[in-house]
Short mmCIF file of C-alpha atoms and ligand atoms in Angstrom, two decimals:
data_model
loop_
_atom_site.label_atom_id
_atom_site.label_comp_id
_atom_site.label_asym_id
_atom_site.label_seq_id
_atom_site.Cartn_x
_atom_site.Cartn_y
_atom_site.Cartn_z
CA UNK A 1243 102.29 102.04 199.40
CA UNK A 1244 103.27 104.42 196.63
CA UNK A 1245 100.86 107.23 195.78
CA UNK A 1246 99.26 108.53 192.61
CA UNK A 1247 98.43 112.23 192.84
CA UNK A 1248 95.50 113.54 190.82
CA UNK A 1249 95.54 116.93 189.15
CA UNK A 1250 93.37 119.62 190.66
CA UNK A 1251 89.76 119.20 189.53
CA UNK A 1252 90.29 115.62 188.34
CA UNK A 1253 88.86 113.96 191.41
CA UNK A 1254 85.30 114.26 190.14
CA UNK A 1255 85.19 111.01 188.20
CA UNK A 1256 86.59 109.15 191.21
CA UNK A 1257 83.86 110.66 193.38
CA UNK A 1258 81.33 109.38 190.83
CA UNK A 1259 82.92 105.93 191.30
CA UNK A 1260 84.23 105.71 187.76
CA UNK A 1261 86.94 103.02 187.83
CA UNK A 1262 89.40 104.50 185.31
CA UNK A 1263 92.04 107.16 185.82
CA UNK A 1264 93.28 108.53 182.50
CA UNK A 1265 96.84 109.76 181.94
CA UNK A 1266 95.60 113.35 181.67
CA UNK A 1267 94.28 113.25 185.24
CA UNK A 1268 97.59 112.18 186.78
CA UNK A 1269 99.76 114.92 188.30
CA UNK A 1270 102.56 112.53 189.34
CA UNK A 1271 103.30 109.18 190.93
CA UNK A 1272 105.82 108.52 193.64
CA UNK A 1273 108.82 106.52 192.55
CA UNK A 1274 108.52 104.07 189.69
CA UNK A 1275 105.74 101.60 190.44
CA UNK A 1276 105.83 98.18 188.80
CA UNK A 1277 103.19 97.14 186.27
CA UNK A 1278 99.98 96.40 188.15
CA UNK A 1279 101.30 97.62 191.51
CA UNK A 1280 98.67 98.89 193.93
CA UNK A 1281 98.80 102.64 194.50
CA UNK A 1282 97.05 104.93 196.93
CA UNK A 1283 95.16 107.51 194.88
CA UNK A 1284 95.24 111.01 196.39
CA UNK A 1285 93.35 114.14 195.39
CA UNK A 1286 95.09 117.46 194.79
CA UNK A 1287 94.74 118.28 198.49
CA UNK A 1288 96.69 115.12 199.33
CA UNK A 1289 93.72 113.20 200.75
CA UNK A 1290 93.49 109.49 199.88
CA UNK A 1291 90.40 108.66 197.80
CA UNK A 1292 90.92 105.16 196.36
CA UNK A 1293 93.31 102.27 195.77
CA UNK A 1294 94.16 101.41 192.15
CA UNK A 1295 96.37 99.27 189.93
CA UNK A 1296 99.10 101.10 188.02
CA UNK A 1297 99.40 100.60 184.30
CA UNK A 1298 102.27 102.64 182.88
CA UNK A 1299 101.75 101.59 179.25
CA UNK A 1300 98.05 102.39 178.95
CA UNK A 1301 96.15 105.65 178.47
CA UNK A 1302 94.05 104.29 181.32
CA UNK A 1303 96.92 104.85 183.74
CA UNK A 1304 95.23 103.29 186.76
CA UNK A 1305 92.16 101.12 187.42
CA UNK A 1306 90.49 101.41 190.77
CA UNK A 1307 90.15 98.31 192.93
CA UNK A 1308 88.31 100.10 195.72
CA UNK A 1309 86.94 103.53 196.54
CA UNK A 1310 87.79 102.81 200.18
CA UNK A 1311 91.41 103.99 200.42
CA UNK A 1312 91.83 101.76 203.48
CA UNK A 1313 91.03 98.57 201.51
CA UNK A 1314 93.90 96.06 201.62
CA UNK A 1315 94.37 94.72 198.10
CA UNK A 1316 95.52 91.17 198.76
CA UNK A 1317 94.29 87.63 198.07
CA UNK A 1318 91.22 87.88 200.41
CA UNK A 1319 90.04 90.98 198.55
CA UNK A 1320 89.93 88.98 195.30
CA UNK A 1321 88.38 85.94 196.98
CA UNK A 1322 85.56 88.14 198.24
CA UNK A 1323 84.97 89.98 194.96
CA UNK A 1324 84.94 86.75 192.93
CA UNK A 1325 82.63 85.00 195.41
CA UNK A 1326 80.22 87.94 195.30
CA UNK A 1327 80.15 87.92 191.49
CA UNK A 1328 79.61 84.17 191.30
CA UNK A 1329 76.82 84.30 193.90
CA UNK A 1330 75.04 87.07 191.98
CA UNK A 1331 74.94 84.81 188.90
CA UNK A 1332 73.47 81.90 190.85
CA UNK A 1333 70.43 84.07 191.60
CA UNK A 1334 69.77 84.94 187.94
CA UNK A 1335 66.83 83.34 186.10
CA UNK A 1336 69.24 82.46 183.26
CA UNK A 1337 71.04 80.09 185.63
CA UNK A 1338 67.97 77.82 185.50
CA UNK A 1339 68.09 77.58 181.71
CA UNK A 1340 71.75 77.15 180.96
CA UNK A 1341 75.05 75.91 182.33
CA UNK A 1342 77.01 78.61 180.51
CA UNK A 1343 77.20 82.05 182.12
CA UNK A 1344 79.56 84.96 182.50
CA UNK A 1345 80.59 84.86 186.14
CA UNK A 1346 82.92 87.86 186.29
CA UNK A 1347 82.39 90.89 184.08
CA UNK A 1348 85.34 93.20 184.73
CA UNK A 1349 84.67 96.70 186.01
CA UNK A 1350 80.98 96.02 186.70
CA UNK A 1351 82.00 93.32 189.18
CA UNK A 1352 84.65 95.53 190.76
CA UNK A 1353 87.42 93.60 189.02
CA UNK A 1354 88.75 95.73 186.14
CA UNK A 1355 90.34 93.59 183.45
CA UNK A 1356 89.02 90.26 184.76
CA UNK A 1357 86.61 88.15 182.72
CA UNK A 1358 85.45 84.66 183.65
CA UNK A 1359 82.97 82.61 181.64
CA UNK A 1360 81.63 79.26 182.77
CA UNK A 1361 80.99 76.57 180.16
CA UNK A 1362 79.56 73.66 182.16
CA UNK A 1363 82.55 72.33 184.13
CA UNK A 1364 85.14 74.44 182.33
CA UNK A 1365 85.94 77.99 183.29
CA UNK A 1366 87.55 80.35 180.82
CA UNK A 1367 89.45 83.30 182.30
CA UNK A 1368 90.89 86.44 180.78
CA UNK A 1369 93.32 88.85 182.45
CA UNK A 1370 93.22 92.01 180.38
CA UNK A 1371 94.80 94.72 182.52
CA UNK A 1372 98.12 95.15 184.31
CA UNK A 1373 96.39 94.92 187.69
CA UNK A 1374 94.49 91.77 186.76
CA UNK A 1375 97.74 90.26 185.47
CA UNK A 1376 99.56 91.02 188.71
CA UNK A 1377 96.90 89.28 190.80
CA UNK A 1378 96.34 86.43 188.34
CA UNK A 1379 97.35 83.71 190.80
CA UNK A 1380 95.05 84.94 193.56
CA UNK A 1381 92.16 85.41 191.13
CA UNK A 1382 92.57 81.90 189.67
CA UNK A 1383 92.60 80.53 193.20
CA UNK A 1384 89.43 82.47 194.00
CA UNK A 1385 87.69 81.29 190.80
CA UNK A 1386 88.52 77.65 191.52
CA UNK A 1387 87.25 77.98 195.09
CA UNK A 1388 84.04 79.79 194.19
CA UNK A 1389 83.02 77.52 191.30
CA UNK A 1390 84.53 74.10 191.93
CA UNK A 1391 85.12 73.89 188.17
CA UNK A 1392 87.17 70.92 186.96
CA UNK A 1393 89.30 72.96 184.60
CA UNK A 1394 90.32 76.54 184.01
CA UNK A 1395 91.45 77.57 180.57
CA UNK A 1396 93.13 80.95 180.06
CA UNK A 1397 92.33 83.08 177.02
CA UNK A 1398 94.38 86.18 177.75
CA UNK A 1399 94.80 86.75 174.02
CA UNK A 1400 92.46 89.71 173.50
CA UNK A 1401 94.01 92.63 171.63
CA UNK A 1402 93.48 95.02 174.55
CA UNK A 1403 96.32 93.31 176.39
CA UNK A 1404 98.78 94.94 174.00
CA UNK A 1405 97.56 98.38 175.14
CA UNK A 1406 98.56 97.36 178.66
CA UNK A 1407 101.99 96.25 177.46
CA UNK A 1408 101.16 92.61 178.15
CA UNK A 1409 101.96 89.69 175.83
CA UNK A 1410 99.18 87.21 175.00
CA UNK A 1411 98.90 84.05 177.07
CA UNK A 1412 96.63 81.04 176.52
CA UNK A 1413 96.45 77.50 177.82
CA UNK A 1414 95.03 75.18 180.42
CA UNK A 1415 95.99 76.54 183.84
CA UNK A 1416 94.17 74.05 186.03
CA UNK A 1417 92.78 70.56 185.60
CA UNK A 1418 93.57 67.91 183.02
CA UNK A 1419 90.34 67.89 181.15
CA UNK A 1420 90.45 67.98 177.36
CA UNK A 1421 88.66 71.27 177.04
CA UNK A 1422 88.66 71.96 173.32
CA UNK A 1423 85.01 71.19 172.58
CA UNK A 1424 83.04 71.98 175.63
CA UNK A 1425 79.36 70.89 175.53
CA UNK A 1426 76.88 73.33 176.99
CA UNK A 1427 73.08 73.56 177.06
CA UNK A 1428 71.18 76.81 176.59
CA UNK A 1429 67.39 76.80 176.75
CA UNK A 1430 67.34 73.14 175.75
CA UNK A 1431 69.67 73.63 172.79
CA UNK A 1432 73.07 71.91 172.72
CA UNK A 1433 76.16 73.82 171.68
CA UNK A 1434 79.84 72.86 171.59
CA UNK A 1435 82.15 75.65 172.63
CA UNK A 1436 85.72 75.77 171.35
CA UNK A 1437 87.33 77.42 174.36
CA UNK A 1438 90.83 77.01 172.94
CA UNK A 1439 90.52 78.80 169.63
CA UNK A 1440 86.96 80.12 169.39
CA UNK A 1441 86.28 83.86 169.35
CA UNK A 1442 86.47 85.75 172.66
CA UNK A 1443 86.20 82.97 175.26
CA UNK A 1444 84.48 80.67 172.76
CA UNK A 1445 80.79 81.62 172.73
CA UNK A 1446 78.73 84.80 172.66
CA UNK A 1447 77.07 84.45 176.03
CA UNK A 1448 75.99 88.09 175.89
CA UNK A 1449 73.41 87.24 173.17
CA UNK A 1450 71.63 84.52 175.19
CA UNK A 1451 68.39 86.47 175.83
CA UNK A 1452 68.37 87.81 172.29
CA UNK A 1453 68.73 84.31 170.81
CA UNK A 1454 65.69 83.36 172.86
CA UNK A 1455 63.81 86.37 171.50
CA UNK A 1456 64.69 85.37 167.93
CA UNK A 1457 63.45 81.88 168.67
CA UNK A 1458 60.09 83.33 169.72
CA UNK A 1459 59.86 85.47 166.58
CA UNK A 1460 60.99 82.94 163.98
CA UNK A 1461 57.94 80.72 163.48
CA UNK A 1462 57.01 80.33 159.83
CA UNK A 1463 59.59 82.86 158.67
CA UNK A 1464 62.33 82.78 156.05
CA UNK A 1465 65.37 83.68 158.15
CA UNK A 1466 68.76 85.10 157.17
CA UNK A 1467 71.42 84.96 159.92
CA UNK A 1468 74.40 87.14 158.98
CA UNK A 1469 77.71 86.69 160.87
CA UNK A 1470 76.34 83.45 162.32
CA UNK A 1471 79.57 82.23 164.01
CA UNK A 1472 78.76 78.80 165.51
CA UNK A 1473 75.06 79.07 164.75
CA UNK A 1474 73.60 80.60 167.92
CA UNK A 1475 70.85 82.66 166.30
CA UNK A 1476 70.40 80.29 163.34
CA UNK A 1477 69.70 77.26 165.54
CA UNK A 1478 67.46 79.30 167.84
CA UNK A 1479 65.43 80.38 164.80
CA UNK A 1480 65.22 76.81 163.55
CA UNK A 1481 64.11 75.60 166.97
CA UNK A 1482 61.49 78.33 166.95
CA UNK A 1483 59.92 76.94 163.80
CA UNK A 1484 61.54 79.00 161.03
CA UNK A 1485 60.46 77.89 157.56
CA UNK A 1486 64.04 78.05 156.35
CA UNK A 1487 67.33 79.50 157.61
CA UNK A 1488 70.29 80.72 155.61
CA UNK A 1489 73.30 81.35 157.85
CA UNK A 1490 76.44 83.16 156.66
CA UNK A 1491 79.93 83.55 158.10
CA UNK A 1492 83.41 84.02 156.67
CA UNK A 1493 85.06 81.67 159.15
CA UNK A 1494 85.44 78.03 158.09
CA UNK A 1495 86.17 76.74 161.63
CA UNK A 1496 83.14 78.62 163.02
CA UNK A 1497 80.90 77.03 160.38
CA UNK A 1498 82.35 73.60 161.06
CA UNK A 1499 81.30 73.99 164.68
CA UNK A 1500 77.93 75.40 163.61
CA UNK A 1501 77.29 72.19 161.66
CA UNK A 1502 78.36 70.12 164.67
CA UNK A 1503 75.94 72.14 166.77
CA UNK A 1504 73.17 71.41 164.29
CA UNK A 1505 73.87 67.67 164.56
CA UNK A 1506 73.87 67.88 168.35
CA UNK A 1507 70.19 68.87 168.32
CA UNK A 1508 67.01 67.19 167.16
CA UNK A 1509 66.36 69.78 164.46
CA UNK A 1510 65.39 69.42 160.84
CA UNK A 1511 68.70 69.86 159.03
CA UNK A 1512 67.03 70.17 155.61
CA UNK A 1513 65.61 73.53 156.61
CA UNK A 1514 68.98 75.19 157.28
CA UNK A 1515 72.01 76.02 155.16
CA UNK A 1516 75.34 77.27 156.47
CA UNK A 1517 77.40 79.10 153.88
CA UNK A 1518 80.97 80.38 154.00
CA UNK A 1519 80.79 83.88 152.56
CA UNK A 1520 81.68 87.52 153.03
CA UNK A 1521 78.39 88.98 154.25
CA UNK A 1522 78.77 92.26 152.37
CA UNK A 1523 79.35 90.57 149.01
CA UNK A 1524 76.73 87.87 149.61
CA UNK A 1525 74.02 90.35 150.59
CA UNK A 1526 74.67 92.34 147.41
CA UNK A 1527 74.22 89.19 145.36
CA UNK A 1528 71.03 88.30 147.22
CA UNK A 1529 69.75 91.84 146.61
CA UNK A 1530 70.60 91.65 142.92
CA UNK A 1531 68.78 88.32 142.69
CA UNK A 1532 65.68 89.89 144.29
CA UNK A 1533 65.76 87.59 147.33
CA UNK A 1534 63.49 88.44 150.29
CA UNK A 1535 63.52 87.32 153.93
CA UNK A 1536 61.01 87.70 156.76
CA UNK A 1537 63.61 87.91 159.51
CA UNK A 1538 67.19 89.12 159.09
CA UNK A 1539 69.75 89.00 161.88
CA UNK A 1540 72.86 91.17 161.69
CA UNK A 1541 75.41 90.51 164.42
CA UNK A 1542 78.71 91.74 162.95
CA UNK A 1543 82.08 91.75 164.72
CA UNK A 1544 83.27 94.84 166.58
CA UNK A 1545 83.84 97.33 163.79
CA UNK A 1546 84.91 99.96 166.36
CA UNK A 1547 86.69 98.60 169.43
CA UNK A 1548 87.31 102.20 170.58
CA UNK A 1549 85.64 105.56 170.01
CA UNK A 1550 88.51 106.58 167.71
CA UNK A 1551 87.44 104.02 165.10
CA UNK A 1552 83.77 105.02 165.24
CA UNK A 1553 83.79 106.86 161.93
CA UNK A 1554 84.95 103.97 159.74
CA UNK A 1555 82.76 101.66 161.72
CA UNK A 1556 79.73 103.84 161.02
CA UNK A 1557 80.29 103.34 157.28
CA UNK A 1558 80.41 99.55 157.66
CA UNK A 1559 77.33 99.45 159.89
CA UNK A 1560 75.42 101.64 157.49
CA UNK A 1561 76.35 99.56 154.43
CA UNK A 1562 75.39 96.26 155.94
CA UNK A 1563 72.15 97.58 157.45
CA UNK A 1564 71.16 99.18 154.16
CA UNK A 1565 71.64 95.88 152.35
CA UNK A 1566 69.69 93.99 155.01
CA UNK A 1567 66.78 96.44 154.93
CA UNK A 1568 66.52 95.98 151.16
CA UNK A 1569 66.19 92.24 151.66
CA UNK A 1570 63.21 92.50 154.01
CA UNK A 1571 59.89 91.17 152.75
CA UNK A 1572 56.77 93.20 153.66
CA UNK A 1573 56.01 92.55 157.33
CA UNK A 1574 59.64 91.60 157.82
CA UNK A 1575 61.83 92.05 160.86
CA UNK A 1576 65.46 93.11 161.15
CA UNK A 1577 67.35 92.31 164.36
CA UNK A 1578 70.47 94.43 164.11
CA UNK A 1579 73.31 94.58 166.64
CA UNK A 1580 76.50 96.45 167.43
CA UNK A 1581 79.02 95.23 169.98
CA UNK A 1582 81.40 98.17 169.43
CA UNK A 1583 82.19 100.05 172.63
CA UNK A 1584 83.00 103.04 170.45
CA UNK A 1585 79.47 103.23 169.04
CA UNK A 1586 76.81 104.37 171.53
CA UNK A 1587 73.22 103.14 171.37
CA UNK A 1588 72.19 106.58 170.19
CA UNK A 1589 74.79 106.69 167.42
CA UNK A 1590 73.90 103.16 166.37
CA UNK A 1591 70.23 104.04 166.02
CA UNK A 1592 71.08 107.09 163.93
CA UNK A 1593 73.28 104.96 161.65
CA UNK A 1594 70.43 102.49 161.14
CA UNK A 1595 68.07 105.42 160.52
CA UNK A 1596 70.47 106.70 157.85
CA UNK A 1597 70.55 103.26 156.25
CA UNK A 1598 66.74 103.13 156.13
CA UNK A 1599 66.58 106.60 154.60
CA UNK A 1600 69.11 105.64 151.92
CA UNK A 1601 67.30 102.37 151.27
CA UNK A 1602 64.08 104.34 150.89
CA UNK A 1603 62.24 102.19 153.42
CA UNK A 1604 60.19 102.93 156.53
CA UNK A 1605 61.39 101.28 159.72
CA UNK A 1606 59.88 101.16 163.22
CA UNK A 1607 61.90 100.31 166.30
CA UNK A 1608 59.74 97.76 168.09
CA UNK A 1609 62.25 96.41 170.62
CA UNK A 1610 65.73 97.13 171.94
CA UNK A 1611 68.31 94.50 172.76
CA UNK A 1612 71.06 94.43 175.39
CA UNK A 1613 73.49 91.95 176.84
CA UNK A 1614 72.04 89.56 179.43
CA UNK A 1615 72.05 90.14 183.18
CA UNK A 1616 75.26 88.15 183.60
CA UNK A 1617 76.94 91.07 181.77
CA UNK A 1618 75.85 93.86 184.14
CA UNK A 1619 76.55 97.53 183.46
CA UNK A 1620 77.67 99.44 186.56
CA UNK A 1621 75.81 102.74 186.90
CA UNK A 1622 79.17 104.42 187.31
CA UNK A 1623 80.58 102.75 184.19
CA UNK A 1624 78.33 103.37 181.16
CA UNK A 1625 81.23 102.26 178.91
CA UNK A 1626 80.29 98.75 180.00
CA UNK A 1627 77.20 98.87 177.79
CA UNK A 1628 78.93 97.68 174.62
CA UNK A 1629 76.17 95.49 173.13
CA UNK A 1630 73.13 97.21 171.73
CA UNK A 1631 70.53 96.09 169.25
CA UNK A 1632 67.30 97.12 167.58
CA UNK A 1633 64.38 95.11 166.33
CA UNK A 1634 63.04 96.93 163.30
CA UNK A 1635 59.81 96.20 161.48
CA UNK A 1636 59.06 97.59 158.06
N1 SAH B 3066 75.92 85.93 166.11
C1 SAH B 3066 77.00 85.14 166.65
C2 SAH B 3066 78.24 85.97 166.94
C3 SAH B 3066 78.80 86.73 165.77
S1 SAH B 3066 80.47 87.19 165.97
C4 SAH B 3066 76.51 84.39 167.90
O1 SAH B 3066 75.50 84.79 168.50
O2 SAH B 3066 77.14 83.42 168.29
C5 SAH B 3066 80.90 87.85 164.44
C6 SAH B 3066 81.15 86.83 163.34
O3 SAH B 3066 81.34 87.55 162.14
C7 SAH B 3066 82.36 85.95 163.47
O4 SAH B 3066 81.97 84.61 163.46
C8 SAH B 3066 83.23 86.26 162.24
O5 SAH B 3066 83.83 85.11 161.69
C9 SAH B 3066 82.23 86.82 161.30
N2 SAH B 3066 82.70 87.77 160.27
C10 SAH B 3066 83.52 88.83 160.41
N3 SAH B 3066 83.60 89.53 159.25
C11 SAH B 3066 82.80 88.90 158.35
C12 SAH B 3066 82.44 89.13 157.00
N4 SAH B 3066 82.90 90.19 156.33
N5 SAH B 3066 81.58 88.28 156.42
C13 SAH B 3066 81.08 87.21 157.08
N6 SAH B 3066 81.37 86.95 158.37
C14 SAH B 3066 82.22 87.78 159.00
#
């Protein structure tokens, strides 16, 4: 096995079990390893400390498979890691309320770059790092064995693959099932998931618990769901007894599916309207018209995929939160989210505080939101906590 030698003093993060080795920590590597090749990581004294996958193109030069330098990184290693991740999900309370769960969540499951989401009998997999790509075959095998899913669809088309020097790849890799519109059930609500061309792997599984929370809060309220995608929050609010729901998104295909999702449930369609609109422009018009809502949901796309984009993202978050706060009726609630890895929970709260100050309104944080337990955050990997949200009352 070729070796990666760390610079003096750069072993600390490995000792803290952080799975990434940045380019600045690398003294040298032996030879010219191939993309994704397994390397023995050695400290400056030459002692082995971990085994990791090499990624020449990325600033994250290596991702650690194991902190046991004696670990053999071969098919059985992946079979074991995948089986452990899948078993952990079976024990979650959410597994009793839905047939759609994230089964493998990258670094937190010891599998950097590997994502697997289950939508009923269809599994959607993503291979987002050079190491994951190299072991794709073994991981697919392990996923099929651990889940018994009829079909596996690959959605390795996330932008981060480019940073690893990998081209996008999508398509059905196993099974013959027509997997375009995959029906799932979440807390008694039916959703169709477009695993082929939907966002991410097709559905925002990370918001499951928060949709349920919105459902509990919605009774009798006028609800505005901004960035509604396929209607997750909007339908949860309707099911929870919202007086009326206005749901906005700029994506025609997402709204088409949202309307299909509405029809797939025994809900009162007259109480909900889906509208294709740019949220920023539409909220300004609602503000100018003096509209008021009792519950506003803001779940925008990642404005800052990395910390470097945090500044521009802060502007966008502030603008949209300011507009939303102005639309709140007295006694109203704002559920506001950020899924940007580059924006910490602390920064996000200060942005929302700035928006409230500029809007001239008082806001109290009455709850905090996170991704569900099928998206765990490893203690050693705080970067994994990308989704954060606040419930604000005025
Ligand atoms: N709340 C959703 C997920 C939202 S994802 C759920 O729980 O399922 C973000 C959504 O924002 C996407 O559907 C995208 O189409 C939409 N979007 C991005 N920019 C937008 C804009 N400027 N105006 C309206 N929608 C936008």
